[in-house]
Tab-separated table of C-alpha atoms in Angstrom:
chain	number	residue	atom	x	y	z
Y	186	MET	CA	-81.793	-82.135	9.289
Y	187	LYS	CA	-82.020	-84.501	12.823
Y	188	ILE	CA	-80.729	-88.180	12.446
Y	189	SER	CA	-80.854	-90.802	15.255
Y	190	VAL	CA	-78.648	-93.793	13.762
Y	191	LEU	CA	-79.679	-96.667	16.055
Y	192	GLY	CA	-77.271	-99.225	16.319
Y	193	CYS	CA	-73.502	-98.490	16.493
Y	194	GLY	CA	-71.468	-101.293	15.107
Y	195	ARG	CA	-69.160	-101.749	12.156
Y	196	TRP	CA	-71.696	-100.419	9.868
Y	197	GLY	CA	-73.975	-98.363	12.005
Y	198	SER	CA	-70.945	-96.382	13.353
Y	199	CYS	CA	-69.744	-95.717	9.560
Y	200	ILE	CA	-73.184	-94.246	8.905
Y	201	ALA	CA	-73.265	-91.859	11.701
Y	202	TRP	CA	-69.959	-90.746	10.814
Y	203	TYR	CA	-70.722	-90.187	7.316
Y	204	LEU	CA	-74.260	-88.514	7.909
Y	205	ASP	CA	-72.201	-85.985	10.173
Y	206	LYS	CA	-69.389	-85.168	7.865
Y	207	ILE	CA	-71.923	-84.172	5.080
Y	208	GLY	CA	-73.336	-81.534	7.550
Y	209	HIS	CA	-76.765	-83.752	9.426
Y	210	ASP	CA	-77.517	-83.547	13.397
Y	211	VAL	CA	-76.410	-86.845	13.884
Y	212	LEU	CA	-77.069	-89.012	17.520
Y	213	SER	CA	-75.355	-92.098	17.519
Y	214	CYS	CA	-77.289	-94.570	19.856
Y	215	GLY	CA	-76.576	-98.240	20.840
Y	216	LEU	CA	-77.574	-100.847	23.647
Y	217	LYS	CA	-75.417	-99.599	27.074
Y	218	ASP	CA	-74.367	-102.890	27.798
Y	219	ALA	CA	-72.839	-103.341	24.183
Y	220	PRO	CA	-69.021	-103.468	23.783
Y	221	GLU	CA	-69.189	-101.537	20.954
Y	222	PHE	CA	-71.589	-98.690	22.414
Y	223	ILE	CA	-69.094	-98.739	25.775
Y	224	GLN	CA	-65.985	-98.143	23.548
Y	225	LEU	CA	-67.682	-95.195	21.452
Y	226	LYS	CA	-69.089	-93.827	24.522
Y	227	ASN	CA	-65.805	-93.426	26.465
Y	228	THR	CA	-63.280	-93.448	23.855
Y	229	ARG	CA	-65.332	-91.932	20.671
Y	230	HIS	CA	-63.376	-94.412	18.316
Y	231	ASN	CA	-63.577	-97.965	17.686
Y	232	ASP	CA	-61.574	-100.364	15.109
Y	233	TYR	CA	-62.676	-98.284	11.917
Y	234	LEU	CA	-63.031	-94.422	12.715
Y	235	GLU	CA	-63.091	-91.682	15.308
Y	236	PHE	CA	-65.864	-89.897	16.237
Y	237	PRO	CA	-65.886	-86.082	15.971
Y	238	GLU	CA	-67.356	-84.316	19.059
Y	239	SER	CA	-70.336	-82.927	16.668
Y	240	ILE	CA	-71.958	-86.724	17.129
Y	241	GLN	CA	-73.820	-87.615	20.203
Y	242	VAL	CA	-73.247	-90.840	21.801
Y	243	SER	CA	-76.340	-92.283	23.732
Y	244	SER	CA	-78.035	-95.389	25.174
Y	245	ASP	CA	-81.183	-93.429	25.485
Y	246	LEU	CA	-83.610	-95.119	22.747
Y	247	GLY	CA	-86.645	-93.052	23.573
Y	248	TYR	CA	-84.438	-89.566	23.533
Y	249	ALA	CA	-82.943	-90.971	20.055
Y	250	VAL	CA	-86.524	-91.395	18.545
Y	251	ASN	CA	-88.372	-88.571	19.605
Y	252	ARG	CA	-85.474	-86.368	18.637
Y	253	ALA	CA	-84.936	-87.526	15.154
Y	254	GLU	CA	-86.753	-86.551	11.834
Y	255	ILE	CA	-85.036	-89.565	10.246
Y	256	ILE	CA	-84.407	-92.867	12.326
Y	257	VAL	CA	-81.753	-95.119	10.664
Y	258	ILE	CA	-81.089	-98.558	12.183
Y	259	SER	CA	-78.173	-100.878	11.573
Y	260	ILE	CA	-78.303	-103.655	14.012
Y	261	SER	CA	-78.564	-107.409	12.982
Y	262	SER	CA	-81.351	-108.463	10.760
Y	263	GLN	CA	-82.864	-111.438	12.551
Y	264	TYR	CA	-83.071	-109.061	15.777
Y	265	LEU	CA	-85.113	-106.027	13.896
Y	266	ARG	CA	-88.608	-107.280	14.963
Y	267	SER	CA	-87.914	-107.515	18.796
Y	268	TYR	CA	-85.856	-104.287	18.726
Y	269	PHE	CA	-88.742	-102.679	16.922
Y	270	SER	CA	-91.331	-103.560	19.212
Y	271	GLU	CA	-89.649	-101.223	21.492
Y	272	ILE	CA	-88.743	-98.443	18.685
Y	273	ALA	CA	-92.930	-98.380	18.497
Y	274	GLN	CA	-93.816	-97.884	21.914
Y	275	TYR	CA	-92.776	-94.106	20.790
Y	276	SER	CA	-94.657	-91.705	18.545
Y	277	LEU	CA	-92.965	-92.333	15.045
Y	278	GLU	CA	-95.774	-90.298	13.029
Y	279	GLY	CA	-94.183	-87.840	10.570
Y	280	LYS	CA	-91.065	-89.881	11.018
Y	281	THR	CA	-88.928	-91.410	8.076
Y	282	ILE	CA	-87.416	-94.904	8.924
Y	283	VAL	CA	-84.219	-96.030	7.184
Y	284	LEU	CA	-83.335	-99.525	6.974
Y	285	CYS	CA	-79.618	-100.178	6.662
Y	286	MET	CA	-78.778	-103.869	7.075
Y	287	LYS	CA	-79.056	-106.975	4.368
Y	288	GLY	CA	-81.169	-109.687	5.585
Y	289	VAL	CA	-84.639	-111.726	5.531
Y	290	GLU	CA	-86.485	-113.033	8.389
Y	291	ALA	CA	-85.294	-116.648	8.635
Y	292	THR	CA	-88.531	-117.664	10.733
Y	293	THR	CA	-90.994	-115.981	8.233
Y	294	GLY	CA	-89.272	-115.397	5.313
Y	295	LYS	CA	-90.284	-111.571	5.760
Y	296	ARG	CA	-88.196	-108.783	3.849
Y	297	LEU	CA	-87.069	-106.294	6.522
Y	298	SER	CA	-89.429	-103.305	5.425
Y	299	GLU	CA	-92.407	-105.785	5.556
Y	300	ILE	CA	-91.454	-106.344	8.993
Y	301	VAL	CA	-91.316	-102.595	10.235
Y	302	GLY	CA	-94.423	-102.124	8.109
Y	303	SER	CA	-96.225	-104.496	10.393
Y	304	PHE	CA	-95.815	-101.609	13.152
Y	305	VAL	CA	-96.706	-98.496	11.662
Y	306	ASP	CA	-98.790	-96.711	9.255
Y	307	GLU	CA	-96.659	-96.181	6.527
Y	308	SER	CA	-99.040	-93.184	5.152
Y	309	LYS	CA	-97.718	-91.725	8.026
Y	310	THR	CA	-93.859	-93.364	9.089
Y	311	PRO	CA	-92.474	-93.726	5.449
Y	312	ILE	CA	-89.901	-97.019	5.286
Y	313	ALA	CA	-87.262	-96.849	3.181
Y	314	VAL	CA	-83.837	-98.816	2.647
Y	315	TRP	CA	-80.224	-97.952	1.903
Y	316	VAL	CA	-78.506	-100.801	0.539
Y	317	GLY	CA	-75.307	-101.337	-1.475
Y	318	PRO	CA	-71.592	-101.588	-1.702
Y	319	GLY	CA	-68.977	-100.391	0.648
Y	320	HIS	CA	-66.553	-100.488	3.792
Y	321	PRO	CA	-65.905	-98.410	6.357
Y	322	GLN	CA	-62.367	-99.014	6.203
Y	323	ASP	CA	-62.577	-97.777	2.863
Y	324	TYR	CA	-64.863	-94.568	3.144
Y	325	VAL	CA	-62.750	-93.386	6.138
Y	326	LYS	CA	-60.058	-93.013	3.861
Y	327	GLY	CA	-61.887	-90.954	1.141
Y	328	ILE	CA	-62.497	-93.894	-1.219
Y	329	PRO	CA	-66.074	-92.995	-3.052
Y	330	ASN	CA	-68.831	-95.399	-3.947
Y	331	CYS	CA	-72.139	-95.826	-5.257
Y	332	MET	CA	-75.375	-97.069	-3.363
Y	333	VAL	CA	-79.269	-97.328	-3.560
Y	334	ILE	CA	-82.011	-95.744	-1.582
Y	335	ASP	CA	-85.440	-97.632	-2.455
Y	336	SER	CA	-88.845	-97.089	-1.166
Y	337	ALA	CA	-92.776	-97.563	-1.585
Y	338	ASN	CA	-92.489	-93.474	-1.020
Y	339	ARG	CA	-91.426	-91.924	-4.335
Y	340	GLU	CA	-91.165	-88.455	-2.669
Y	341	VAL	CA	-89.251	-89.874	0.095
Y	342	LYS	CA	-86.492	-91.879	-1.636
Y	343	GLU	CA	-86.029	-88.803	-3.413
Y	344	LYS	CA	-85.722	-86.635	-0.571
Y	345	LEU	CA	-83.336	-88.919	1.039
Y	346	VAL	CA	-80.928	-89.259	-2.122
Y	347	SER	CA	-80.799	-85.453	-2.270
Y	348	GLU	CA	-80.189	-85.413	1.496
Y	349	PHE	CA	-77.376	-88.194	1.796
Y	350	SER	CA	-75.687	-88.064	-1.499
Y	351	SER	CA	-72.304	-85.983	-1.636
Y	352	GLU	CA	-68.744	-86.843	-3.182
Y	353	LEU	CA	-68.033	-89.767	-0.853
Y	354	ILE	CA	-71.245	-91.515	-1.934
Y	355	ARG	CA	-73.352	-91.265	-5.262
Y	356	PHE	CA	-77.008	-92.627	-4.370
Y	357	TYR	CA	-79.143	-93.724	-6.871
Y	358	ILE	CA	-83.223	-94.090	-6.604
Y	359	GLY	CA	-84.429	-97.562	-6.137
Y	360	ARG	CA	-87.173	-98.352	-8.254
Y	361	ASP	CA	-87.691	-101.862	-6.804
Y	362	LEU	CA	-88.219	-102.377	-3.284
Y	363	ILE	CA	-88.842	-106.449	-3.686
Y	364	GLY	CA	-85.350	-106.665	-5.652
Y	365	SER	CA	-83.229	-104.184	-3.560
Y	366	GLU	CA	-83.989	-106.310	-0.438
Y	367	ILE	CA	-83.774	-109.362	-1.583
Y	368	GLY	CA	-80.677	-108.929	-3.818
Y	369	ALA	CA	-78.923	-106.866	-0.949
Y	370	ALA	CA	-79.735	-110.047	1.383
Y	371	ALA	CA	-78.780	-112.543	-1.042
Y	372	LYS	CA	-75.254	-111.018	-1.914
Y	373	ASN	CA	-74.475	-111.706	1.711
Y	374	VAL	CA	-74.950	-115.624	0.924
Y	375	ILE	CA	-73.067	-115.786	-2.263
Y	376	GLY	CA	-70.364	-113.997	-0.002
Y	377	ILE	CA	-70.190	-117.061	2.188
Y	378	ALA	CA	-70.259	-119.427	-1.159
Y	379	ALA	CA	-67.532	-117.279	-2.119
Y	380	GLY	CA	-65.190	-117.594	1.390
Y	381	ILE	CA	-65.758	-121.643	0.892
Y	382	LEU	CA	-64.256	-121.100	-2.653
Y	383	ASP	CA	-61.677	-119.178	-1.442
Y	384	GLY	CA	-61.049	-121.489	1.648
Y	385	LEU	CA	-60.900	-124.757	-0.862
Y	386	GLY	CA	-58.339	-122.989	-3.348
Y	387	TYR	CA	-60.919	-122.257	-6.153
Y	388	THR	CA	-60.599	-118.776	-6.316
Y	389	SER	CA	-60.863	-119.149	-10.178
Y	390	LEU	CA	-64.348	-120.178	-9.859
Y	391	LYS	CA	-65.660	-116.990	-8.264
Y	392	GLY	CA	-66.289	-115.770	-11.857
Y	393	GLY	CA	-68.556	-118.461	-12.513
Y	394	LEU	CA	-70.120	-118.166	-9.301
Y	395	MET	CA	-70.902	-114.058	-9.702
Y	396	ALA	CA	-72.309	-114.958	-13.317
Y	397	ARG	CA	-74.593	-117.971	-12.083
Y	398	SER	CA	-75.680	-116.446	-8.599
Y	399	THR	CA	-76.883	-113.028	-9.929
Y	400	GLN	CA	-79.059	-115.612	-12.361
Y	401	GLU	CA	-80.366	-117.376	-9.624
Y	402	ILE	CA	-81.115	-114.770	-7.126
Y	403	SER	CA	-82.836	-112.335	-10.237
Y	404	ARG	CA	-85.429	-115.444	-10.639
Y	405	LEU	CA	-86.582	-115.292	-7.001
Y	406	ILE	CA	-86.923	-111.501	-7.121
Y	407	GLU	CA	-89.260	-112.115	-10.178
Y	408	ALA	CA	-91.200	-115.041	-8.141
Y	409	LEU	CA	-92.114	-112.667	-5.337
Y	410	GLY	CA	-93.174	-109.947	-7.713
Y	411	GLY	CA	-89.848	-108.127	-8.168
Y	412	ASN	CA	-87.997	-106.808	-11.090
Y	413	LYS	CA	-85.480	-109.553	-12.172
Y	414	MET	CA	-83.005	-107.086	-13.507
Y	415	SER	CA	-82.198	-105.775	-10.049
Y	416	ALA	CA	-80.013	-108.284	-9.357
Y	417	PHE	CA	-78.054	-107.097	-11.515
Y	418	GLY	CA	-78.014	-103.636	-10.006
Y	419	LEU	CA	-76.020	-101.988	-7.170
Y	420	CYS	CA	-78.057	-103.587	-4.311
Y	421	HIS	CA	-76.686	-107.443	-5.654
Y	422	LEU	CA	-73.969	-107.760	-8.663
Y	423	GLY	CA	-72.752	-104.290	-7.710
Y	424	ASP	CA	-71.817	-105.365	-4.049
Y	425	TYR	CA	-70.238	-108.286	-5.103
Y	426	GLU	CA	-66.604	-106.942	-4.972
Y	427	ALA	CA	-66.918	-105.988	-1.697
Y	428	THR	CA	-68.729	-109.363	-0.084
Y	429	LEU	CA	-67.512	-112.133	-2.727
Y	430	PHE	CA	-63.551	-110.296	-2.905
Y	431	SER	CA	-62.680	-107.974	-0.021
Y	432	PRO	CA	-60.716	-109.395	3.047
Y	433	TRP	CA	-63.174	-107.087	5.118
Y	434	SER	CA	-66.463	-109.325	4.008
Y	435	HIS	CA	-67.459	-110.850	7.200
Y	436	ASN	CA	-68.941	-113.082	4.869
Y	437	ARG	CA	-66.663	-114.138	2.845
Y	438	MET	CA	-64.346	-114.259	5.888
Y	439	TYR	CA	-67.014	-116.624	7.286
Y	440	GLY	CA	-66.992	-118.976	4.318
Y	441	GLU	CA	-63.295	-119.332	4.351
Y	442	ASP	CA	-62.976	-120.319	8.170
Y	443	PHE	CA	-65.941	-122.530	7.738
Y	444	VAL	CA	-64.188	-124.534	5.226
Y	445	LYS	CA	-60.852	-124.353	7.503
Y	446	ASP	CA	-62.682	-125.234	10.618
Y	447	LYS	CA	-62.055	-122.168	12.620
Y	448	LYS	CA	-64.593	-120.356	14.311
Y	449	PHE	CA	-65.708	-117.118	13.084
Y	450	ASN	CA	-66.955	-114.584	15.943
Y	451	LYS	CA	-68.302	-111.590	14.230
Y	452	LEU	CA	-71.875	-111.330	12.020
Y	453	ALA	CA	-72.325	-112.736	9.121
Y	454	GLU	CA	-76.003	-111.931	8.243
Y	455	GLY	CA	-75.763	-114.213	5.311
Y	456	VAL	CA	-75.818	-117.503	7.525
Y	457	MET	CA	-79.415	-116.603	8.601
Y	458	THR	CA	-80.235	-115.528	5.519
Y	459	SER	CA	-79.259	-118.601	3.877
Y	460	LYS	CA	-82.130	-120.482	5.463
Y	461	ALA	CA	-84.899	-117.871	4.729
Y	462	LEU	CA	-83.841	-118.038	1.068
Y	463	TYR	CA	-83.947	-121.533	1.082
Y	464	LYS	CA	-87.536	-121.503	2.352
Y	465	LEU	CA	-88.579	-118.562	0.127
Y	466	GLY	CA	-87.244	-120.815	-2.538
Y	467	ALA	CA	-89.133	-124.234	-1.797
Y	468	GLU	CA	-92.258	-121.729	-1.189
Y	469	HIS	CA	-92.259	-119.986	-4.787
Y	470	ASN	CA	-91.039	-123.182	-6.606
Y	471	VAL	CA	-87.761	-121.219	-7.510
Y	472	ASP	CA	-84.628	-123.242	-8.129
Y	473	LEU	CA	-81.772	-121.894	-6.248
Y	474	PRO	CA	-78.831	-124.323	-6.286
Y	475	ILE	CA	-76.426	-122.447	-5.267
Y	476	VAL	CA	-78.621	-120.671	-1.971
Y	477	SER	CA	-79.459	-124.260	-1.256
Y	478	ALA	CA	-76.109	-125.731	-1.668
Y	479	VAL	CA	-74.932	-123.068	1.238
Y	480	TYR	CA	-78.020	-124.094	3.105
Y	481	ARG	CA	-77.220	-127.765	3.296
Y	482	VAL	CA	-73.355	-127.094	3.953
Y	483	LEU	CA	-74.635	-124.954	6.964
Y	484	PHE	CA	-77.512	-126.613	8.624
Y	485	GLU	CA	-77.292	-130.133	7.445
Y	486	GLY	CA	-73.802	-131.068	7.584
Y	487	ALA	CA	-73.852	-131.547	4.065
Y	488	ASP	CA	-70.061	-132.540	2.299
Y	489	ILE	CA	-68.582	-129.186	0.556
Y	490	LYS	CA	-67.173	-130.728	-2.316
Y	491	ASP	CA	-70.065	-132.930	-2.724
Y	492	GLU	CA	-72.352	-130.237	-3.442
Y	493	ILE	CA	-70.081	-128.743	-5.405
Y	494	GLN	CA	-69.933	-132.073	-7.584
Y	495	GLN	CA	-73.687	-132.051	-7.830
Y	496	MET	CA	-73.836	-128.718	-9.194
Y	497	PHE	CA	-71.278	-129.929	-11.778
Y	498	LEU	CA	-73.629	-132.965	-13.002
Y	499	ARG	CA	-76.665	-130.876	-13.259
Y	500	SER	CA	-78.372	-131.195	-16.306
Y	501	VAL	CA	-77.411	-129.134	-19.421
Y	502	LYS	CA	-79.267	-125.738	-19.539
Y	503	ASP	CA	-79.417	-122.669	-21.490
Y	504	GLU	CA	-77.194	-119.806	-20.110
Y	505	PHE	CA	-79.946	-117.530	-20.017
């Protein structure tokens, strides 16, 4: 199967490496002036992995789109709309779009599949999302994990799960596109909260964070029309180890560095996602105390310890 992976950062390069490894015809496409693309083009390796000769590397977006049966996109979620406006200049009929990033558009509160859906006819160009836990550093060592592929099109997601599954990644068929996308995006916000607790020396509180944040996100998913149980699956709770505890989690690292007043120079999707989820919570009248606290700390200059104290002083509630 001919697959073009658009985006060659940490996760995009891992996807290209993985799909080639399991036997697909893969092209990795990046922006010609981007440092990560230049490194892969010139050396065929980055800080995480090495590309075999079987993977094509190109900055020609038109060629990448036109050759592909499946177009996998792995870029910063906040740039998806502008990037897809370029992709949409080419014929996409008969191709499948697979979104491998986790976020919600901060300016509109739109899920990523909704953004792409505004450019294409989904009956002719189906859209799927690929979410769940995993780090390139583990996959290249042969450490397996489980992930989810979801889509409004049952036939498409079943085909993708069949084509993409291997001994390294066990895929499950998602049954709730809203929940899969919101849960996957929200776990990055909770990752920042976990990093803040690590930075404060409150690591033991991360158990409570996991339990309460999953409940919180389940309420939001339900309010948006999804299945609240999705928050307890691989898209959200199942991704907590990789996001709340791993030393490789950019969102956790961002939160810890924020507390320590250190600059974090890599992409942490949870920053802008906290803004988007805060907006959605207000619009749909959903109580999101943890998300709201992260938003206020990052965007309104709220004191971290005051925010934690306020959560502990909230009125008594039933756990479920």
